[in-house]
Structures are given as structure tokens and as C-alpha cells.
Coordinates of C-alpha atoms and ligand atoms in Angstrom, one line a residue:
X396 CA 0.0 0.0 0.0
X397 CA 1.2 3.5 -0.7
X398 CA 0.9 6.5 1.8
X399 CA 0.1 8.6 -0.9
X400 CA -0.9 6.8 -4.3
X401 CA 1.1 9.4 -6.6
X402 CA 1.8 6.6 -9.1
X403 CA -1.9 6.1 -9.6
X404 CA -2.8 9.8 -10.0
X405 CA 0.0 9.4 -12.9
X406 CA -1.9 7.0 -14.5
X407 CA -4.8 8.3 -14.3
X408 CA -3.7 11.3 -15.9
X409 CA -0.8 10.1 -18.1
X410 CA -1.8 11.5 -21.2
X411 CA -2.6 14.9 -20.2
X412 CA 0.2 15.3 -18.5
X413 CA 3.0 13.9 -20.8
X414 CA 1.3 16.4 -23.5
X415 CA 1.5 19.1 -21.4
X416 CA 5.5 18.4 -20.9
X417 CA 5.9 17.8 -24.4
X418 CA 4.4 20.8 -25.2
X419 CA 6.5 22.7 -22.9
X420 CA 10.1 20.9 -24.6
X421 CA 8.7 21.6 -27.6
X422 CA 8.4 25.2 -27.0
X423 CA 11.9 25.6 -25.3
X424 CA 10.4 28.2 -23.0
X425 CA 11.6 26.3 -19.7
X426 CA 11.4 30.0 -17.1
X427 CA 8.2 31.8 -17.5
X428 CA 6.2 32.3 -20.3
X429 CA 2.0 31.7 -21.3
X430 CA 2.2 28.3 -18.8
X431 CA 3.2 30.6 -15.8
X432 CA 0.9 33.6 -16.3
X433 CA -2.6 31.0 -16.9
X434 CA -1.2 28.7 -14.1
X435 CA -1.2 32.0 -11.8
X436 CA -4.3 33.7 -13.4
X437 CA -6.3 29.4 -12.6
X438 CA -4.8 29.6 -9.2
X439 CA -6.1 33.7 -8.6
X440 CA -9.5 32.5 -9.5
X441 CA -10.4 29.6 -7.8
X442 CA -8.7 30.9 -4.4
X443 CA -10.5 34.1 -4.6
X444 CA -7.6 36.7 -4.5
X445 CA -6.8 39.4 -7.3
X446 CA -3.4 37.9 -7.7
X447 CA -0.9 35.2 -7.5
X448 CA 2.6 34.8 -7.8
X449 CA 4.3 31.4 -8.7
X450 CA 7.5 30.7 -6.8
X451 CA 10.5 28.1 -6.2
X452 CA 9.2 26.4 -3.5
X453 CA 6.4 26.8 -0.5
X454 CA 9.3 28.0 1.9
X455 CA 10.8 30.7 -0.5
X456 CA 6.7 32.0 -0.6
X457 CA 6.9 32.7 3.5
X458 CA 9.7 34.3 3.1
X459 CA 8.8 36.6 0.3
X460 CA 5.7 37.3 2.3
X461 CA 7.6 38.5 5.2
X462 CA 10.3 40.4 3.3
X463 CA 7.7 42.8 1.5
X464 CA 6.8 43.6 5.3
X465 CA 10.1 44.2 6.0
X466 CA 9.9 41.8 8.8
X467 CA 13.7 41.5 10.4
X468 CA 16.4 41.8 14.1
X469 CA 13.6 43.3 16.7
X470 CA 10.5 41.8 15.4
X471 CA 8.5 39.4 16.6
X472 CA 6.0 36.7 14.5
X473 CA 3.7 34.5 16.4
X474 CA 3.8 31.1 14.5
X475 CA 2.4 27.3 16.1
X476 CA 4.4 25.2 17.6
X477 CA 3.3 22.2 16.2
X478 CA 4.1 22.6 12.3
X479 CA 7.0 21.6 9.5
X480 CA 9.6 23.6 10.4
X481 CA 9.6 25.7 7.4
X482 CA 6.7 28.0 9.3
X483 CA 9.7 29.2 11.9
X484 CA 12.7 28.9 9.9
X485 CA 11.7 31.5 7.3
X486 CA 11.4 34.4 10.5
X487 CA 14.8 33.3 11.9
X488 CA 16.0 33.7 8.6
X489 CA 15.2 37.1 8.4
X490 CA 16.9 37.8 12.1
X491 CA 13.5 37.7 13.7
X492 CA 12.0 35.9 16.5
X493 CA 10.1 33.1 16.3
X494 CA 7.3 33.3 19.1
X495 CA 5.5 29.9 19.1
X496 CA 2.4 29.1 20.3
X497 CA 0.8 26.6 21.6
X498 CA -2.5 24.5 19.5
X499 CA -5.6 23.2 20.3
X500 CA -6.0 19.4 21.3
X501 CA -8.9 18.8 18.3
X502 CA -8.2 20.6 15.3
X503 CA -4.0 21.0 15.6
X504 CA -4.2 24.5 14.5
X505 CA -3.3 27.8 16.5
X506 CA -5.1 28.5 19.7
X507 CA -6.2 31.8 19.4
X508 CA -6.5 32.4 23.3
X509 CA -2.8 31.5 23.7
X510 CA -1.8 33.3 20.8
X511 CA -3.3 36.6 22.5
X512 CA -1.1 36.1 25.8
X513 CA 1.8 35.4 24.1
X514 CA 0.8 38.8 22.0
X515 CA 0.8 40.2 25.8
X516 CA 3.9 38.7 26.9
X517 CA 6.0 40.1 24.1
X518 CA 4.5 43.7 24.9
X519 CA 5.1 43.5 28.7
X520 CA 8.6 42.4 28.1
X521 CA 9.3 45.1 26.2
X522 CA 11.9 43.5 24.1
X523 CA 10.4 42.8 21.0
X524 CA 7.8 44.3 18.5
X525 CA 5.1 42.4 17.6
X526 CA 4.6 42.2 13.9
X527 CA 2.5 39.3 12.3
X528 CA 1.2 36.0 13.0
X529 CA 1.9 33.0 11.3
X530 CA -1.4 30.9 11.1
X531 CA -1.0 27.4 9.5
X532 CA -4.1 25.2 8.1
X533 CA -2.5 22.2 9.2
X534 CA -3.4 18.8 7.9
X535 CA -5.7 20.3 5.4
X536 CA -8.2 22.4 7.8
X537 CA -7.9 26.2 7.8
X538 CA -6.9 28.0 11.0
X539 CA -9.6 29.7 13.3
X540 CA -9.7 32.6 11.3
X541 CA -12.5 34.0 12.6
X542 CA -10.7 34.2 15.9
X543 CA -7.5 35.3 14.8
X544 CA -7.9 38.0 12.3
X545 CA -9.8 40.2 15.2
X546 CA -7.0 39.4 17.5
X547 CA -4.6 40.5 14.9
X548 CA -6.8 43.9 14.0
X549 CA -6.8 44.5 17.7
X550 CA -2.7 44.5 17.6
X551 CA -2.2 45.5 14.7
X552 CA -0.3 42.7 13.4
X553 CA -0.4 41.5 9.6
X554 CA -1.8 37.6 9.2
X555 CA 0.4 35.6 6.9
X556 CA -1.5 32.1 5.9
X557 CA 0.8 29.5 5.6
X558 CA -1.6 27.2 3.4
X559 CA 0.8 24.6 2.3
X560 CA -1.6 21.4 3.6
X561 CA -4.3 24.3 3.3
X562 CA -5.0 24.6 -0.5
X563 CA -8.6 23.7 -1.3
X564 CA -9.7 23.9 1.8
X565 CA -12.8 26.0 3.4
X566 CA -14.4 28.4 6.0
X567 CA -18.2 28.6 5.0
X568 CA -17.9 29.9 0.9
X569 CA -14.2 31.5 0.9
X570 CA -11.3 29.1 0.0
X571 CA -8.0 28.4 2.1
X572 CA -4.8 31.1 0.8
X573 CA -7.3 33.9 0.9
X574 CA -7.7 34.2 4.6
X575 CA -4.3 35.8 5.2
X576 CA -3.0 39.2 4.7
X577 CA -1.2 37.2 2.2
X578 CA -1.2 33.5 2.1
X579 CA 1.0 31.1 0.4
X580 CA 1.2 27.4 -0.1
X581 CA 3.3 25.0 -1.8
X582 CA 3.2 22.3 -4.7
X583 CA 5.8 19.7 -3.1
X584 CA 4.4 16.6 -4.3
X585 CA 2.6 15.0 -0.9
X586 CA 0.9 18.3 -1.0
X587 CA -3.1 18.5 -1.4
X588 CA -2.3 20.2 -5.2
X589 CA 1.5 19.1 -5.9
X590 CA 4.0 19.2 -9.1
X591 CA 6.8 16.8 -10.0
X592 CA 9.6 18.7 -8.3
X593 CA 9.5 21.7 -5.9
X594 CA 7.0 24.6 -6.5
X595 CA 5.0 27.5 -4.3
X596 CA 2.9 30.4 -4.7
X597 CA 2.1 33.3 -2.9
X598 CA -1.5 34.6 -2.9
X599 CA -1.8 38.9 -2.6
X600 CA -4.4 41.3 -2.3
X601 CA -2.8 44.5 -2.3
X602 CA -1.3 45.2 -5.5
X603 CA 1.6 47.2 -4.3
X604 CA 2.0 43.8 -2.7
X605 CA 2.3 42.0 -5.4
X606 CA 5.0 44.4 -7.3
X607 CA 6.9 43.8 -4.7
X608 CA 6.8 40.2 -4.5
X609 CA 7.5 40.1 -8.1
X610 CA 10.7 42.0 -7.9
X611 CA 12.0 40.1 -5.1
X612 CA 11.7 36.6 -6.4
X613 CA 14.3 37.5 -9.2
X614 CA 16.7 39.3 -7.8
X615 CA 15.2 42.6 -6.8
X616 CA 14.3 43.6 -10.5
X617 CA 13.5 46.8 -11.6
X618 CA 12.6 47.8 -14.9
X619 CA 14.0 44.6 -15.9
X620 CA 16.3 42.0 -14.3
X621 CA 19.5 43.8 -15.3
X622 CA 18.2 46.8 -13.5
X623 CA 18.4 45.7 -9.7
X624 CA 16.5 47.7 -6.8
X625 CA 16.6 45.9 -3.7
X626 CA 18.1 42.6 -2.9
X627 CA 16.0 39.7 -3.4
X628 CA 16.6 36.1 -4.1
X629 CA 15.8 33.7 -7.2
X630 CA 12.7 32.0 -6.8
X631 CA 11.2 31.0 -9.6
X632 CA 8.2 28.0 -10.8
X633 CA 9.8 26.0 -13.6
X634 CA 7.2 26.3 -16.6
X635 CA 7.5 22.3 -17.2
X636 CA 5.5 22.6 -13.6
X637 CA 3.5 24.8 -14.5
X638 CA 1.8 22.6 -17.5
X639 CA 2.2 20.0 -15.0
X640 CA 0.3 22.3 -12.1
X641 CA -2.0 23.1 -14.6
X642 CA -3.8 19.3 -15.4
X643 CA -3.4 18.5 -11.6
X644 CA -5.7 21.7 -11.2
X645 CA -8.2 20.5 -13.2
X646 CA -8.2 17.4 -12.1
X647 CA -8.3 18.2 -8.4
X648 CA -11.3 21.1 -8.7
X649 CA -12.8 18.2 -10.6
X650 CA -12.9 15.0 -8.4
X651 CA -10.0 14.8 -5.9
X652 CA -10.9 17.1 -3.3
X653 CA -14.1 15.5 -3.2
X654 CA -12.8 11.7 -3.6
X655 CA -10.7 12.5 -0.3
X656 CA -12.6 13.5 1.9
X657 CA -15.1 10.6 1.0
X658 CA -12.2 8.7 2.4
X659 CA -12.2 10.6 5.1
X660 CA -15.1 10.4 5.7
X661 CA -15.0 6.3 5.8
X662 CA -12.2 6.6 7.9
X663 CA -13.8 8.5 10.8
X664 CA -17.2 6.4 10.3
X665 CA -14.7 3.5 11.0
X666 CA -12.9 4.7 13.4
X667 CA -14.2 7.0 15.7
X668 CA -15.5 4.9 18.4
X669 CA -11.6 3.3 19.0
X670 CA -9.2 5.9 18.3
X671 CA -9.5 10.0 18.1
X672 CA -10.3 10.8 14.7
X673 CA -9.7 14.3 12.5
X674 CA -12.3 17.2 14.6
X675 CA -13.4 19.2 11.3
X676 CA -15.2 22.9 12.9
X677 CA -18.5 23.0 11.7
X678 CA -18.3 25.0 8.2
X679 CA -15.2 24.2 7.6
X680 CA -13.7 22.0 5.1
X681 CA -10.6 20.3 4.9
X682 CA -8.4 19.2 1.8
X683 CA -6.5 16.4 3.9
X684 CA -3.2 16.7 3.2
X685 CA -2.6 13.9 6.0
X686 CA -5.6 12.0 7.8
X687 CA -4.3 12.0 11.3
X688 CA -5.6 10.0 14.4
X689 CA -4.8 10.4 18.0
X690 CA -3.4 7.2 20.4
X691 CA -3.2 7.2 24.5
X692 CA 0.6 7.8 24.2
X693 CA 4.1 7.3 22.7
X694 CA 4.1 3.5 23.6
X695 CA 0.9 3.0 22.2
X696 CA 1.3 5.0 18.9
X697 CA 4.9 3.7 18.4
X698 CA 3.5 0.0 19.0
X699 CA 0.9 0.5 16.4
X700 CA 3.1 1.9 13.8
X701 CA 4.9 -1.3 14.5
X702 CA 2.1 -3.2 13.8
X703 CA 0.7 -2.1 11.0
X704 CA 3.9 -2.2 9.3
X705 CA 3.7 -5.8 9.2
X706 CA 0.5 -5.6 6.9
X707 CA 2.8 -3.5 4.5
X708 CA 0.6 -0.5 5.7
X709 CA 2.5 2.8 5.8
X710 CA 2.2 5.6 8.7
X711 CA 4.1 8.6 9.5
X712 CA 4.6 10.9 12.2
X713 CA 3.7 14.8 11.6
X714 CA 5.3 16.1 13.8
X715 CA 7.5 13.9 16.0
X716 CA 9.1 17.4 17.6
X717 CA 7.6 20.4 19.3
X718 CA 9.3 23.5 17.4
X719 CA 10.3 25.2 20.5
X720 CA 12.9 22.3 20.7
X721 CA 14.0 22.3 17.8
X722 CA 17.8 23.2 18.4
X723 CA 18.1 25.6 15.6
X724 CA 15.9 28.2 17.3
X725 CA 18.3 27.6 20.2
X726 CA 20.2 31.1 20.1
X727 CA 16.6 33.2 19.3
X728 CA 16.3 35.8 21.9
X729 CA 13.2 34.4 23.3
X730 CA 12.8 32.1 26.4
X731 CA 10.4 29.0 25.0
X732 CA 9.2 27.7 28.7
X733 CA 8.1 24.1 28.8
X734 CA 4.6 25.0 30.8
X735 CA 3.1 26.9 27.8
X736 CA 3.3 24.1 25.4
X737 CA 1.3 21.3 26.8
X738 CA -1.0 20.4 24.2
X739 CA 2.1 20.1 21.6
X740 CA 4.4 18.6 23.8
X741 CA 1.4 15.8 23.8
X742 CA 0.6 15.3 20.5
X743 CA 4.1 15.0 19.4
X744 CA 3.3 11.4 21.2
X745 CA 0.4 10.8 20.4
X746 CA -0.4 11.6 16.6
X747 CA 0.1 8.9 13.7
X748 CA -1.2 10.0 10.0
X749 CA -2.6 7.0 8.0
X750 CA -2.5 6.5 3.9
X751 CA -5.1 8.7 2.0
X752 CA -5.1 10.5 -1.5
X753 CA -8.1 10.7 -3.9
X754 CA -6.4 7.7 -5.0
X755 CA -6.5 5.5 -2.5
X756 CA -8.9 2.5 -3.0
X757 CA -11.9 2.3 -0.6
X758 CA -10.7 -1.2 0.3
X759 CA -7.8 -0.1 0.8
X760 CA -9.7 2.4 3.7
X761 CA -11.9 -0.8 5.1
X762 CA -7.9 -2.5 5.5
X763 CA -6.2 0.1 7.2
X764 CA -9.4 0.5 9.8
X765 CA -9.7 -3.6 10.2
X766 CA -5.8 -3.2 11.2
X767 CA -6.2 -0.1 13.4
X768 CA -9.1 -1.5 15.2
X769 CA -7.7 -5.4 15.6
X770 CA -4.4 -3.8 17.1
X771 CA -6.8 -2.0 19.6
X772 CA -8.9 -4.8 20.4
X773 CA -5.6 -6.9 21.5
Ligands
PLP1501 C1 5.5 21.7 3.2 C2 5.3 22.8 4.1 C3 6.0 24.0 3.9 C4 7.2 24.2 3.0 O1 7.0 23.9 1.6 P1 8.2 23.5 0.7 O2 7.6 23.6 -0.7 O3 8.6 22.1 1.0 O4 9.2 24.5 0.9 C5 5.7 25.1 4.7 N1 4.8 25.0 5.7 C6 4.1 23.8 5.9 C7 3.1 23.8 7.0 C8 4.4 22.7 5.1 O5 3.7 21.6 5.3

């Protein structure tokens, strides 16, 4: 069994896609070009944003976002503490601090009451201004929004949506990497909408914004790339993964969002009396970049992976480690105390993410549960 049925989707969509590379070769227009601006104009649309920008990678797109606020040494960004470590490394990159925060036990994401006393902290302390929040949609489910943007309007901070599980997902009608100031996701290929390779976009409203943006990710253009403004970086979408980007769209607004969370679905049905299955907030809707249940403890979940192994079933941990150990935010000028992150600190243990794509076979589902449920019955 795969853990995510990539090979399948190729099949499935093996004609299309070889075409669209072909096309691409045949062309010999491998960095920007037609591909790019429709792949960027498809993504615009069905996120519901006035504009995108394609980029190298979902971690280059954080960081753009942050360097068009000019986010750097002194500033602080208020990011989860239970998220791929791409969320914090971007701020330390740009010699800010990192303030992580603590999430909630049922959905994984940012706790907004905890995010507004560690807002507090950071003004009482006096050390650090307080610039913009970090909210991730992890797993696939947006981020309280609701909550968060009228914390963030109450402290003036700016809301960057780091939707790299998010994309596809929903809060009532409005679609995950528009809740943010400016949102961004990624197209590594376990994401919800993934290329062959590395890719990332960065979703903007403001269109001084998105001049910006556009300048930094090749080299701080000007009127052209020769004439250089400002230092940036190179971070560009290959167009190859664009044409690719651009048949996985289709097919993904078409049937795979929906096919995955019928999985879901079956899944949690299965499930939910024997294990602690995905909470989903009512009007929201997630895109399930992982399906993720909940054991007693470390032993437990450990001993499960174990055992499903032996059935060839495949599981992963996200995340096995709290960010405020990691040791690479070590020498940031913030104190991470043990008491505030409870909830992470547990999960870390507890969590273990089980095979799903729109491609997984609903067998395949009924398996997996059988497995789950005999290991738990023992
Ligand atoms: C994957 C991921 C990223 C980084 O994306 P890359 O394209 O691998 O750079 C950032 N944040 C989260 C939450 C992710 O899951």
C-alpha cells in the first residue's frame, strides 16, 4: 500500500500530462512564459484573490511574504508550535524571532486564546515588537480565522496564511490562501495540489504587494532583471511545472478534493469509536493533506506503527518534535518555557497520520481500519 498513491494519480492522468511536458520541450520556454501567467491567473480565480505569484518552492513564498513587510532583528511573528519547520525557519532567517504558540488538542491549529497572551507577553517584556502572525491550516483544515484576524486587528499585526496542507480547503464559501493578509502554499508533491519537483505560490491582495513580490523573487528587479533595486533572491516555478500544475488543477477542482474527503469520511465512520479521529469545525472543510488519528501515548502509537507495518501499511509521524525544541531556534532571543506548550508537547506522542489521497482505493480504507481496530482490540 502507498501512503500517498502518486503513481496512480499518474496514471490516471498520463496523457494529459505527458502532453502538457511535451508541449513545454517543444516550445523551449523552460522559465516563464504563457504556462506561468494562466497557471497563476487558474490559481487567482479559484482561491479568490486578485493575484498570484508562482514561486520556487512553499518556503521561498513565506519568506517573500515577510520580506515585503520588511519583517527582520527586533521583530516578533507569532507562528504554532506544532508545524513543518519551514513555518519558523523562514522568521529566523530574516533575524526575527520566532514566538511559538501553543494549539488546540482537536483541530492542531493555532489557539487563538494563547496566541493573545503570548501577543501580551511580548509587549510586557518590552523587548520585541510584535509584527504578524503565522497561522498554519494544518493537515488540510484552515486556522480559526474567525478568531484570529480580530485578534490580529486588535494588535495591529499582519496575518500571513501559511496554506501549504491548506489549498482547497474552506471556512463557509471562501477558500483556504485567501484568509491571510497574504497566504502562500506550496506544490511539493505529498501536497493536497503538488507538481513533480519543488513549486510555491504566494496569494496577494494589495497590488503594491504583489509588485513587490514580483521584484523580489528575481533578484530585486526593476525595470527589468538587469536593473536591480533591492536585494532579493531567485525563486522562480519551472514552466515544465507549471503545465504539469495546470492538469493536476483540473483534475483536483474536478474529483480529488471531493474523492478525499469521502475517504475521510469512511475513515472517521470506522474509526471514531476506538481511536481519536480528525475534529473538522462546523463549516469548515478540509483538503486532507494527512488524515491523522490520535493514540493514548508514545508507547501506544509507536507500537501500532509497528504493527501495522507488518500488513505492508505505511504511517508517518507529523510532527515527532515540538518547534520550541528544535535546536536551531536555540540562540533566538526568546525564552520557550516548557509550561506553555502542553498540548504540543502531547501530541508529538500521540499523533500517527494514516495512507489517504483521492487515490486511495476504498478497500484499501476498510484495510487500514480492520488493522487499526484489531491492534486496539488486542
Ligand atoms: C511543506 C510545508 C512548507 C514548505 O513547503 P516547501 O515547498 O517544501 O518549501 C511550509 N509549511 C508547511 C506547513 C508545510 O507543510
Amino acid at each position: 500500500m502507498e501512503f500517498r498513491n502518486l503513481k496512480k494519480q499518474y496514471t490516471v492522468l498520463e496523457k494529459q500530462i505527458n502532453e502538457a511536458v511535451h508541449n513545454v520541450m517543444r516550445e523551449a520556454n523552460f522559465i516563464g512564459g504563457n504556462e506561468i501567467a494562466e497557471l497563476e491567473r487558474e490559481l487567482a480565480e479559484y482561491v479568490g484573490v486578485p493575484y498570484c505569484i508562482s514561486c520556487a518552492n512553499g518556503t521561498d513564498a513565506l519568506e517573500l511574504a515577510l520580506m515585503a513587510w520588511k519583517i527582520g532583528k527586533g521583530d516578533a511573528v507569532f507562528v504554532p508550535d506544532f508545524t513543518f519547520f519551514s513555518s519558523g525557519e523562514v522568521i529566523a532567517d530574516l533575524q526575527a524571532t520566532p514566538v511559538f504558540v501553543d494549539v488546540r488538542p482537536d483541530t492542531y491549529n493555532m489557539d487563538a486564546d494563547k496566541l493573545e497572551q503570548m501577543i501580551q507577553r511580548v509587549i510586557a517584556e518590552g523587548k520585541l515588537v510584535p509584527r504578524a502572525i503565522i497561522a498554519v491550516d494544518l493537515f488540510g483544515q484552515p486556522a480559526e480565522y474567525n478568531r484570529i484576524n480580530h485578534i490580529a486587528e486588535h494588535y495591529g499585526l499582519k496575518i500571513l496564511e501559511d496554506g501549504a496542507q491548506g489549498f482547497g480547503g474552506r471556512i463557509e464559501d471562501k477558500r483556504a490562501c485567501s484568509f491571510g493578509d497574504i497566504s502562500t502554499t506550496s506544490f511539493f508533491p505529498a501536497k493536497p495540489l503538488g507538481c513533480y519537483g519543488d513549486g510555491g505560490a504566494v496569494f496577494l491582495k494589495k497590488q503594491e504587494e504583489y509588485e513587490l513580490i514580483k521584484s523580489l523573487c528575481v533578484h530585486g528587479k526593476g525595470k527589468n532583471k538587469y536593473d536591480n533595486v533591492r536585494i532579493g533572491m531567485n525563486s522562480r516555478l519551472d514552466t515544465m511545472q507549471a503545465a504539469i500544475l495546470r492538469v493536476k488543477l483540473g483534475a483536483f477542482k474536478q474529483y480529488e478534493l471531493e474523492k478525499v474527503n469521502e475517504y475521510a469520511s469512511s475513515y472517521s465512520s470506522q474509526l471514531c469509536n476506538w481511536v481519536q479521529t480528525p475534529h473538522v469545525n462546523d463549516t469548515f472543510l478540509s483538503s486532507w493533506a494527512q488524515y491523522v488519528i490520535q493514540l493514548d501515548n508514545r508507547e501506544k502509537r509507536d507500537e501500532l506503527q509497528k504493527y501495522l507495518k507488518q500488513f505492508q501499511i505505511p504511517s508517518m509521524v507529523y510532527y515527532p518534535k515540538p518547534m520550541h525544541r528544535q535546536e536551531a531556534f536555540k540562540q533566538c532571543d526568546f525564552v520557550y518555557k516548557e509550561c506553555d506548550y502542553d498540548i504540543t508537547n502531547h501530541i508529538c506522542d500521540c499523533v500517527l497520520a494514516l495512507p489517504i489521497s483521492p487515490y486511495i482505493e476504498e478497500n484499501e480504507v476498510d484495510e487500514v481500519s480492520r488493522q487499526v481496530i484489531s491492534f486496539l482490540q488486542k
